[in-house]
């Protein structure tokens, strides 16, 4: 793999220390046979990562997966917040060898992600959660390859297939491929409706994401109908203070804002925030998203004095989970920049 000079120097300065990777680490070869034919860019430094992973010490913690079966390349994927001890760095000809040892210090973050997902989608398997996690971390292409592998590995009547199709829809959704996303969402919904008994409870999440696609396409009234339908189902199956209720309320608030009903949007967003803060009781990405939406709504109202507080609170949570180039962080920084620009004009 290739590192920038800044990244490489940072690693050299931290030999012997623990490093946590907020994302996914893809190793493109399991082989030690490295050639130098592709060494061209002088601004990048070629490195080989030699990672030791003691399976006995890791116990049942799934910190990596062999992706070789997914494509012709030999690939290993290390998951979110796998922690490494940086043992040593030394040069062999034109390539630097970086020796690292994988530890399970990041286990609690993965466990919390799985727990939160299971609280919202009760029976979804760990393998599908793993694909969802990749998608949430902006690793869309790898998530798509992984989900395609799962899809081809299951029988047509497997209960997980609807969730895989839903997750594939989310991947296309994030990539901006809305038509493809809608196709997979519709397939997932149809599959849930054709089971006996019908999976009404599960369908709420699919309806929600169809509503989001319609929102992005500018079909606000139809989007509102899907979100209301999803909320009706959610209220039938969940308590009033469940996170799924808050998710639906936020989606409806966004429609209110599109209708220029900013006061109504703010009331609904504050209600959603109250539910989420009581439900999670700790910092959570959904709380950050809620804070960000309140900040944007206040900005539309011209209430500049409170906006920065909400946006900074959102950023402080995002920083715990994401790298600096994650879309949520970028969008929030753009909003802060716009706010400062507007304040400069006043």
mmCIF file of C-alpha atoms in Angstrom:
data_model
loop_
_atom_site.group_PDB
_atom_site.id
_atom_site.type_symbol
_atom_site.label_atom_id
_atom_site.label_comp_id
_atom_site.label_asym_id
_atom_site.label_seq_id
_atom_site.Cartn_x
_atom_site.Cartn_y
_atom_site.Cartn_z
ATOM 1 C CA UNK A 1 0.000 0.000 0.000
ATOM 2 C CA UNK A 2 1.050 3.647 -0.316
ATOM 3 C CA UNK A 3 1.154 6.317 2.397
ATOM 4 C CA UNK A 4 1.648 10.047 2.180
ATOM 5 C CA UNK A 5 4.831 11.421 3.748
ATOM 6 C CA UNK A 6 2.819 12.922 6.612
ATOM 7 C CA UNK A 7 1.103 9.601 7.332
ATOM 8 C CA UNK A 8 4.405 7.751 7.197
ATOM 9 C CA UNK A 9 6.179 10.246 9.478
ATOM 10 C CA UNK A 10 3.325 10.006 11.965
ATOM 11 C CA UNK A 11 3.775 6.230 12.124
ATOM 12 C CA UNK A 12 7.555 6.547 12.544
ATOM 13 C CA UNK A 13 7.045 8.928 15.458
ATOM 14 C CA UNK A 14 4.654 6.504 17.152
ATOM 15 C CA UNK A 15 6.634 3.265 17.113
ATOM 16 C CA UNK A 16 5.770 1.214 20.184
ATOM 17 C CA UNK A 17 2.430 3.002 20.617
ATOM 18 C CA UNK A 18 -1.162 1.820 20.153
ATOM 19 C CA UNK A 19 -2.979 2.997 17.030
ATOM 20 C CA UNK A 20 -6.727 2.885 16.387
ATOM 21 C CA UNK A 21 -8.003 2.962 12.805
ATOM 22 C CA UNK A 22 -11.396 4.700 12.506
ATOM 23 C CA UNK A 23 -12.501 2.853 9.436
ATOM 24 C CA UNK A 24 -11.603 -0.296 7.522
ATOM 25 C CA UNK A 25 -8.123 -1.444 6.622
ATOM 26 C CA UNK A 26 -7.903 -3.406 3.373
ATOM 27 C CA UNK A 27 -4.730 -5.400 2.767
ATOM 28 C CA UNK A 28 -4.455 -6.141 -0.932
ATOM 29 C CA UNK A 29 -2.199 -9.160 -0.751
ATOM 30 C CA UNK A 30 -1.642 -12.085 1.562
ATOM 31 C CA UNK A 31 1.601 -12.879 -0.217
ATOM 32 C CA UNK A 32 5.074 -11.742 0.789
ATOM 33 C CA UNK A 33 6.196 -11.672 -2.842
ATOM 34 C CA UNK A 34 6.322 -7.917 -3.407
ATOM 35 C CA UNK A 35 7.563 -6.375 -6.654
ATOM 36 C CA UNK A 36 8.694 -2.818 -7.289
ATOM 37 C CA UNK A 37 7.349 -2.409 -10.808
ATOM 38 C CA UNK A 38 4.567 -0.058 -9.687
ATOM 39 C CA UNK A 39 6.767 2.287 -7.651
ATOM 40 C CA UNK A 40 6.257 5.528 -9.568
ATOM 41 C CA UNK A 41 4.816 8.326 -7.448
ATOM 42 C CA UNK A 42 7.659 9.988 -5.547
ATOM 43 C CA UNK A 43 5.207 11.827 -3.277
ATOM 44 C CA UNK A 44 3.932 8.529 -1.875
ATOM 45 C CA UNK A 45 5.859 6.019 0.192
ATOM 46 C CA UNK A 46 5.471 2.311 -0.537
ATOM 47 C CA UNK A 47 4.957 0.215 2.579
ATOM 48 C CA UNK A 48 4.177 -3.387 3.416
ATOM 49 C CA UNK A 49 2.100 -3.993 6.539
ATOM 50 C CA UNK A 50 3.011 -7.167 8.388
ATOM 51 C CA UNK A 51 0.230 -7.722 10.918
ATOM 52 C CA UNK A 52 0.310 -10.339 13.635
ATOM 53 C CA UNK A 53 -3.125 -11.447 14.851
ATOM 54 C CA UNK A 54 -3.273 -14.005 17.675
ATOM 55 C CA UNK A 55 -6.639 -15.746 17.293
ATOM 56 C CA UNK A 56 -6.449 -17.333 20.761
ATOM 57 C CA UNK A 57 -6.008 -13.965 22.445
ATOM 58 C CA UNK A 58 -8.770 -12.467 20.314
ATOM 59 C CA UNK A 59 -11.186 -15.165 21.452
ATOM 60 C CA UNK A 60 -14.513 -14.756 19.647
ATOM 61 C CA UNK A 61 -13.890 -11.180 18.563
ATOM 62 C CA UNK A 62 -14.223 -10.919 14.772
ATOM 63 C CA UNK A 63 -11.680 -8.239 13.906
ATOM 64 C CA UNK A 64 -10.907 -9.327 10.353
ATOM 65 C CA UNK A 65 -12.278 -11.315 7.443
ATOM 66 C CA UNK A 66 -10.623 -13.014 4.471
ATOM 67 C CA UNK A 67 -12.243 -11.534 1.340
ATOM 68 C CA UNK A 68 -10.335 -13.705 -1.132
ATOM 69 C CA UNK A 69 -13.500 -15.552 -2.149
ATOM 70 C CA UNK A 70 -15.186 -12.279 -3.159
ATOM 71 C CA UNK A 71 -12.806 -11.559 -6.021
ATOM 72 C CA UNK A 72 -9.610 -12.673 -7.682
ATOM 73 C CA UNK A 73 -7.417 -10.625 -5.351
ATOM 74 C CA UNK A 74 -6.071 -11.896 -2.076
ATOM 75 C CA UNK A 75 -7.593 -9.476 0.441
ATOM 76 C CA UNK A 76 -8.027 -9.238 4.182
ATOM 77 C CA UNK A 77 -10.343 -6.706 5.805
ATOM 78 C CA UNK A 78 -9.794 -5.419 9.353
ATOM 79 C CA UNK A 79 -12.879 -3.847 10.884
ATOM 80 C CA UNK A 80 -13.794 -0.560 12.567
ATOM 81 C CA UNK A 81 -11.549 0.495 15.463
ATOM 82 C CA UNK A 82 -9.289 -2.526 15.366
ATOM 83 C CA UNK A 83 -6.400 -1.443 17.559
ATOM 84 C CA UNK A 84 -2.801 -2.160 16.575
ATOM 85 C CA UNK A 85 0.467 -1.956 18.460
ATOM 86 C CA UNK A 86 3.066 -0.456 16.126
ATOM 87 C CA UNK A 87 6.070 -2.716 16.711
ATOM 88 C CA UNK A 88 8.701 -1.461 14.261
ATOM 89 C CA UNK A 89 9.441 0.202 10.921
ATOM 90 C CA UNK A 90 12.466 -0.613 8.781
ATOM 91 C CA UNK A 91 13.403 -0.309 5.105
ATOM 92 C CA UNK A 92 14.036 -3.178 2.709
ATOM 93 C CA UNK A 93 15.314 -1.815 -0.629
ATOM 94 C CA UNK A 94 12.664 0.661 -1.851
ATOM 95 C CA UNK A 95 9.883 -0.584 0.418
ATOM 96 C CA UNK A 96 9.319 0.065 4.116
ATOM 97 C CA UNK A 97 8.139 -2.851 6.268
ATOM 98 C CA UNK A 98 5.770 -1.865 9.080
ATOM 99 C CA UNK A 99 5.215 -4.537 11.723
ATOM 100 C CA UNK A 100 2.002 -4.286 13.757
ATOM 101 C CA UNK A 101 0.128 -6.477 16.241
ATOM 102 C CA UNK A 102 -3.682 -6.491 16.257
ATOM 103 C CA UNK A 103 -5.352 -6.179 19.663
ATOM 104 C CA UNK A 104 -9.001 -6.212 20.720
ATOM 105 C CA UNK A 105 -9.014 -2.829 22.477
ATOM 106 C CA UNK A 106 -11.629 -1.537 19.997
ATOM 107 C CA UNK A 107 -14.028 -4.376 20.806
ATOM 108 C CA UNK A 108 -16.422 -2.245 22.874
ATOM 109 C CA UNK A 109 -17.172 0.077 19.934
ATOM 110 C CA UNK A 110 -18.060 -2.843 17.661
ATOM 111 C CA UNK A 111 -20.177 -4.430 20.386
ATOM 112 C CA UNK A 112 -22.080 -1.179 20.877
ATOM 113 C CA UNK A 113 -22.715 -0.850 17.132
ATOM 114 C CA UNK A 114 -24.076 -4.408 17.016
ATOM 115 C CA UNK A 115 -26.182 -3.816 20.127
ATOM 116 C CA UNK A 116 -27.643 -0.572 18.734
ATOM 117 C CA UNK A 117 -28.419 -2.244 15.410
ATOM 118 C CA UNK A 118 -30.133 -5.178 17.111
ATOM 119 C CA UNK A 119 -32.243 -2.793 19.175
ATOM 120 C CA UNK A 120 -33.597 -1.347 15.921
ATOM 121 C CA UNK A 121 -33.549 -4.503 13.736
ATOM 122 C CA UNK A 122 -34.025 -7.393 16.130
ATOM 123 C CA UNK A 123 -33.241 -10.497 14.085
ATOM 124 C CA UNK A 124 -30.673 -9.301 11.559
ATOM 125 C CA UNK A 125 -27.537 -11.459 11.387
ATOM 126 C CA UNK A 126 -24.022 -10.337 12.288
ATOM 127 C CA UNK A 127 -22.849 -10.876 8.704
ATOM 128 C CA UNK A 128 -25.385 -8.314 7.429
ATOM 129 C CA UNK A 129 -24.527 -5.887 10.237
ATOM 130 C CA UNK A 130 -20.909 -6.098 9.075
ATOM 131 C CA UNK A 131 -21.929 -5.015 5.560
ATOM 132 C CA UNK A 132 -24.049 -2.225 7.038
ATOM 133 C CA UNK A 133 -21.098 -1.054 9.115
ATOM 134 C CA UNK A 134 -18.890 -0.824 6.026
ATOM 135 C CA UNK A 135 -21.575 1.260 4.318
ATOM 136 C CA UNK A 136 -21.888 3.569 7.339
ATOM 137 C CA UNK A 137 -18.120 4.124 7.239
ATOM 138 C CA UNK A 138 -18.263 5.256 3.567
ATOM 139 C CA UNK A 139 -16.656 2.016 2.322
ATOM 140 C CA UNK A 140 -19.451 1.716 -0.253
ATOM 141 C CA UNK A 141 -17.694 -0.295 -2.958
ATOM 142 C CA UNK A 142 -16.350 -2.839 -0.495
ATOM 143 C CA UNK A 143 -19.755 -3.041 1.197
ATOM 144 C CA UNK A 144 -21.360 -3.699 -2.193
ATOM 145 C CA UNK A 145 -18.881 -6.489 -3.023
ATOM 146 C CA UNK A 146 -19.411 -8.051 0.372
ATOM 147 C CA UNK A 147 -23.227 -7.902 0.143
ATOM 148 C CA UNK A 148 -23.176 -9.328 -3.392
ATOM 149 C CA UNK A 149 -21.141 -12.213 -2.019
ATOM 150 C CA UNK A 150 -23.736 -12.796 0.729
ATOM 151 C CA UNK A 151 -26.599 -12.513 -1.762
ATOM 152 C CA UNK A 152 -25.103 -15.142 -4.050
ATOM 153 C CA UNK A 153 -24.409 -17.403 -1.082
ATOM 154 C CA UNK A 154 -28.027 -17.609 0.148
ATOM 155 C CA UNK A 155 -31.053 -19.469 -1.165
ATOM 156 C CA UNK A 156 -33.870 -17.403 -2.672
ATOM 157 C CA UNK A 157 -36.168 -17.986 0.317
ATOM 158 C CA UNK A 158 -33.625 -17.245 3.068
ATOM 159 C CA UNK A 159 -35.007 -14.763 5.603
ATOM 160 C CA UNK A 160 -31.811 -12.679 5.500
ATOM 161 C CA UNK A 161 -32.178 -12.040 1.760
ATOM 162 C CA UNK A 162 -34.634 -9.174 2.263
ATOM 163 C CA UNK A 163 -32.195 -7.455 4.628
ATOM 164 C CA UNK A 164 -29.332 -7.962 2.183
ATOM 165 C CA UNK A 165 -31.415 -6.378 -0.592
ATOM 166 C CA UNK A 166 -32.273 -3.536 1.765
ATOM 167 C CA UNK A 167 -28.576 -3.066 2.581
ATOM 168 C CA UNK A 168 -27.725 -3.095 -1.133
ATOM 169 C CA UNK A 169 -30.311 -0.356 -1.547
ATOM 170 C CA UNK A 170 -28.539 1.641 1.155
ATOM 171 C CA UNK A 171 -25.198 1.271 -0.631
ATOM 172 C CA UNK A 172 -26.658 2.637 -3.886
ATOM 173 C CA UNK A 173 -28.490 5.282 -1.853
ATOM 174 C CA UNK A 174 -25.220 6.575 -0.397
ATOM 175 C CA UNK A 175 -23.513 6.433 -3.797
ATOM 176 C CA UNK A 176 -26.214 8.708 -5.226
ATOM 177 C CA UNK A 177 -27.589 5.937 -7.446
ATOM 178 C CA UNK A 178 -31.202 6.542 -6.452
ATOM 179 C CA UNK A 179 -32.880 4.521 -9.207
ATOM 180 C CA UNK A 180 -30.835 1.437 -8.326
ATOM 181 C CA UNK A 181 -31.468 2.037 -4.626
ATOM 182 C CA UNK A 182 -35.220 2.159 -5.189
ATOM 183 C CA UNK A 183 -35.091 -1.128 -7.124
ATOM 184 C CA UNK A 184 -33.448 -2.920 -4.193
ATOM 185 C CA UNK A 185 -35.731 -1.278 -1.622
ATOM 186 C CA UNK A 186 -38.790 -2.375 -3.622
ATOM 187 C CA UNK A 187 -37.419 -5.912 -3.884
ATOM 188 C CA UNK A 188 -36.832 -6.044 -0.126
ATOM 189 C CA UNK A 189 -40.316 -4.695 0.615
ATOM 190 C CA UNK A 190 -42.018 -7.112 -1.795
ATOM 191 C CA UNK A 191 -40.121 -10.035 -0.284
ATOM 192 C CA UNK A 192 -41.216 -9.018 3.234
ATOM 193 C CA UNK A 193 -44.844 -8.731 2.134
ATOM 194 C CA UNK A 194 -44.817 -12.166 0.465
ATOM 195 C CA UNK A 195 -43.678 -14.059 3.555
ATOM 196 C CA UNK A 196 -46.132 -15.848 5.818
ATOM 197 C CA UNK A 197 -46.741 -14.079 8.111
ATOM 198 C CA UNK A 198 -45.975 -10.743 6.475
ATOM 199 C CA UNK A 199 -43.033 -8.895 8.018
ATOM 200 C CA UNK A 200 -44.925 -5.668 8.711
ATOM 201 C CA UNK A 201 -42.612 -4.566 11.511
ATOM 202 C CA UNK A 202 -39.468 -5.000 9.394
ATOM 203 C CA UNK A 203 -41.063 -3.203 6.450
ATOM 204 C CA UNK A 204 -41.103 0.122 8.321
ATOM 205 C CA UNK A 205 -37.363 0.593 7.788
ATOM 206 C CA UNK A 206 -37.674 -0.120 4.064
ATOM 207 C CA UNK A 207 -40.589 2.331 3.733
ATOM 208 C CA UNK A 208 -38.483 4.919 5.551
ATOM 209 C CA UNK A 209 -35.634 4.590 3.069
ATOM 210 C CA UNK A 210 -38.001 4.749 0.094
ATOM 211 C CA UNK A 211 -39.277 7.986 1.625
ATOM 212 C CA UNK A 212 -35.706 9.284 1.795
ATOM 213 C CA UNK A 213 -35.126 8.491 -1.885
ATOM 214 C CA UNK A 214 -38.324 10.324 -2.850
ATOM 215 C CA UNK A 215 -37.171 13.276 -0.748
ATOM 216 C CA UNK A 216 -33.859 13.397 -2.602
ATOM 217 C CA UNK A 217 -35.727 13.259 -5.914
ATOM 218 C CA UNK A 218 -37.851 16.246 -4.903
ATOM 219 C CA UNK A 219 -41.095 14.270 -4.482
ATOM 220 C CA UNK A 220 -41.819 15.758 -1.063
ATOM 221 C CA UNK A 221 -45.524 14.948 -0.786
ATOM 222 C CA UNK A 222 -45.030 11.294 -1.715
ATOM 223 C CA UNK A 223 -42.016 11.147 0.593
ATOM 224 C CA UNK A 224 -44.156 12.497 3.444
ATOM 225 C CA UNK A 225 -46.745 9.749 2.830
ATOM 226 C CA UNK A 226 -44.101 7.010 3.058
ATOM 227 C CA UNK A 227 -42.668 8.466 6.276
ATOM 228 C CA UNK A 228 -46.131 8.720 7.824
ATOM 229 C CA UNK A 229 -46.867 5.112 6.848
ATOM 230 C CA UNK A 230 -43.571 4.001 8.396
ATOM 231 C CA UNK A 231 -44.290 5.978 11.588
ATOM 232 C CA UNK A 232 -47.737 4.387 11.900
ATOM 233 C CA UNK A 233 -46.171 0.908 11.765
ATOM 234 C CA UNK A 234 -43.403 1.865 14.195
ATOM 235 C CA UNK A 235 -45.902 3.160 16.761
ATOM 236 C CA UNK A 236 -47.766 -0.161 16.540
ATOM 237 C CA UNK A 237 -44.685 -2.230 17.373
ATOM 238 C CA UNK A 238 -42.448 0.017 19.483
ATOM 239 C CA UNK A 239 -42.736 2.107 22.629
ATOM 240 C CA UNK A 240 -43.201 5.899 22.203
ATOM 241 C CA UNK A 241 -39.607 6.540 23.321
ATOM 242 C CA UNK A 242 -37.947 4.072 20.919
ATOM 243 C CA UNK A 243 -35.175 5.310 18.620
ATOM 244 C CA UNK A 244 -37.157 4.258 15.551
ATOM 245 C CA UNK A 245 -39.853 6.788 16.492
ATOM 246 C CA UNK A 246 -37.200 9.509 16.662
ATOM 247 C CA UNK A 247 -35.829 8.488 13.261
ATOM 248 C CA UNK A 248 -39.270 8.855 11.675
ATOM 249 C CA UNK A 249 -39.863 12.189 13.382
ATOM 250 C CA UNK A 250 -36.589 13.537 11.990
ATOM 251 C CA UNK A 251 -37.548 12.477 8.473
ATOM 252 C CA UNK A 252 -40.925 14.198 8.811
ATOM 253 C CA UNK A 253 -39.221 17.325 10.168
ATOM 254 C CA UNK A 254 -37.064 17.481 7.055
ATOM 255 C CA UNK A 255 -40.215 17.489 4.920
ATOM 256 C CA UNK A 256 -41.635 20.323 7.062
ATOM 257 C CA UNK A 257 -38.473 22.281 6.368
ATOM 258 C CA UNK A 258 -38.825 21.708 2.628
ATOM 259 C CA UNK A 259 -42.343 23.101 2.950
ATOM 260 C CA UNK A 260 -40.777 26.147 4.680
ATOM 261 C CA UNK A 261 -42.560 25.225 7.925
ATOM 262 C CA UNK A 262 -39.456 25.813 10.028
ATOM 263 C CA UNK A 263 -41.268 26.249 13.350
ATOM 264 C CA UNK A 264 -43.003 22.880 12.951
ATOM 265 C CA UNK A 265 -39.732 21.261 11.898
ATOM 266 C CA UNK A 266 -37.949 22.595 14.988
ATOM 267 C CA UNK A 267 -40.637 21.291 17.365
ATOM 268 C CA UNK A 268 -40.492 17.807 15.818
ATOM 269 C CA UNK A 269 -36.673 17.748 15.850
ATOM 270 C CA UNK A 270 -36.582 18.744 19.527
ATOM 271 C CA UNK A 271 -39.006 15.906 20.275
ATOM 272 C CA UNK A 272 -36.778 13.472 18.367
ATOM 273 C CA UNK A 273 -33.674 14.697 20.227
ATOM 274 C CA UNK A 274 -35.336 14.185 23.613
ATOM 275 C CA UNK A 275 -36.216 10.588 22.686
ATOM 276 C CA UNK A 276 -32.705 9.825 21.437
ATOM 277 C CA UNK A 277 -30.901 11.307 24.425
ATOM 278 C CA UNK A 278 -33.053 9.213 26.786
ATOM 279 C CA UNK A 279 -32.851 6.095 24.612
ATOM 280 C CA UNK A 280 -29.097 5.973 24.061
ATOM 281 C CA UNK A 281 -28.016 7.699 27.279
ATOM 282 C CA UNK A 282 -24.541 8.175 25.715
ATOM 283 C CA UNK A 283 -22.996 9.872 22.710
ATOM 284 C CA UNK A 284 -24.453 8.375 19.538
ATOM 285 C CA UNK A 285 -24.251 9.235 15.842
ATOM 286 C CA UNK A 286 -28.044 9.621 15.625
ATOM 287 C CA UNK A 287 -27.893 12.272 18.348
ATOM 288 C CA UNK A 288 -25.223 14.103 16.349
ATOM 289 C CA UNK A 289 -27.367 13.985 13.211
ATOM 290 C CA UNK A 290 -30.322 15.316 15.206
ATOM 291 C CA UNK A 291 -28.240 18.177 16.613
ATOM 292 C CA UNK A 292 -27.037 18.979 13.113
ATOM 293 C CA UNK A 293 -30.605 19.119 11.777
ATOM 294 C CA UNK A 294 -31.663 21.443 14.595
ATOM 295 C CA UNK A 295 -28.701 23.682 13.780
ATOM 296 C CA UNK A 296 -29.668 23.804 10.101
ATOM 297 C CA UNK A 297 -33.295 24.604 10.973
ATOM 298 C CA UNK A 298 -32.228 27.429 13.289
ATOM 299 C CA UNK A 299 -30.024 28.732 10.481
ATOM 300 C CA UNK A 300 -33.024 28.848 8.145
ATOM 301 C CA UNK A 301 -34.924 30.736 10.845
ATOM 302 C CA UNK A 302 -32.118 33.274 11.062
ATOM 303 C CA UNK A 303 -31.415 32.355 14.698
ATOM 304 C CA UNK A 304 -27.635 32.477 14.306
ATOM 305 C CA UNK A 305 -26.836 32.762 18.013
ATOM 306 C CA UNK A 306 -27.827 29.147 18.783
ATOM 307 C CA UNK A 307 -26.716 27.457 15.561
ATOM 308 C CA UNK A 308 -23.010 27.128 16.311
ATOM 309 C CA UNK A 309 -23.663 25.466 19.666
ATOM 310 C CA UNK A 310 -25.695 22.669 18.057
ATOM 311 C CA UNK A 311 -23.245 22.177 15.193
ATOM 312 C CA UNK A 312 -20.236 22.020 17.514
ATOM 313 C CA UNK A 313 -22.013 19.462 19.696
ATOM 314 C CA UNK A 314 -22.683 17.382 16.580
ATOM 315 C CA UNK A 315 -19.037 17.603 15.486
ATOM 316 C CA UNK A 316 -17.779 16.520 18.917
ATOM 317 C CA UNK A 317 -19.770 13.275 18.542
ATOM 318 C CA UNK A 318 -18.841 12.651 14.897
ATOM 319 C CA UNK A 319 -15.155 12.953 15.801
ATOM 320 C CA UNK A 320 -15.494 9.967 18.134
ATOM 321 C CA UNK A 321 -16.637 7.702 15.299
ATOM 322 C CA UNK A 322 -15.457 8.982 11.932
ATOM 323 C CA UNK A 323 -12.409 10.111 10.016
ATOM 324 C CA UNK A 324 -12.192 13.787 9.090
ATOM 325 C CA UNK A 325 -13.288 13.167 5.483
ATOM 326 C CA UNK A 326 -16.551 11.421 6.391
ATOM 327 C CA UNK A 327 -19.571 12.953 4.669
ATOM 328 C CA UNK A 328 -21.313 13.849 7.949
ATOM 329 C CA UNK A 329 -18.288 15.803 9.167
ATOM 330 C CA UNK A 330 -17.791 17.496 5.809
ATOM 331 C CA UNK A 331 -21.439 18.576 5.605
ATOM 332 C CA UNK A 332 -21.402 19.914 9.170
ATOM 333 C CA UNK A 333 -18.207 21.884 8.528
ATOM 334 C CA UNK A 334 -19.781 23.324 5.380
ATOM 335 C CA UNK A 335 -22.771 24.490 7.427
ATOM 336 C CA UNK A 336 -20.457 26.067 10.020
ATOM 337 C CA UNK A 337 -18.538 27.826 7.239
ATOM 338 C CA UNK A 338 -21.800 29.154 5.769
ATOM 339 C CA UNK A 339 -22.891 30.373 9.215
ATOM 340 C CA UNK A 340 -19.618 32.240 9.743
ATOM 341 C CA UNK A 341 -19.916 33.730 6.260
ATOM 342 C CA UNK A 342 -23.435 34.977 7.012
ATOM 343 C CA UNK A 343 -22.330 36.433 10.354
ATOM 344 C CA UNK A 344 -19.484 38.228 8.590
ATOM 345 C CA UNK A 345 -22.021 39.902 6.286
ATOM 346 C CA UNK A 346 -24.159 41.216 9.152
#
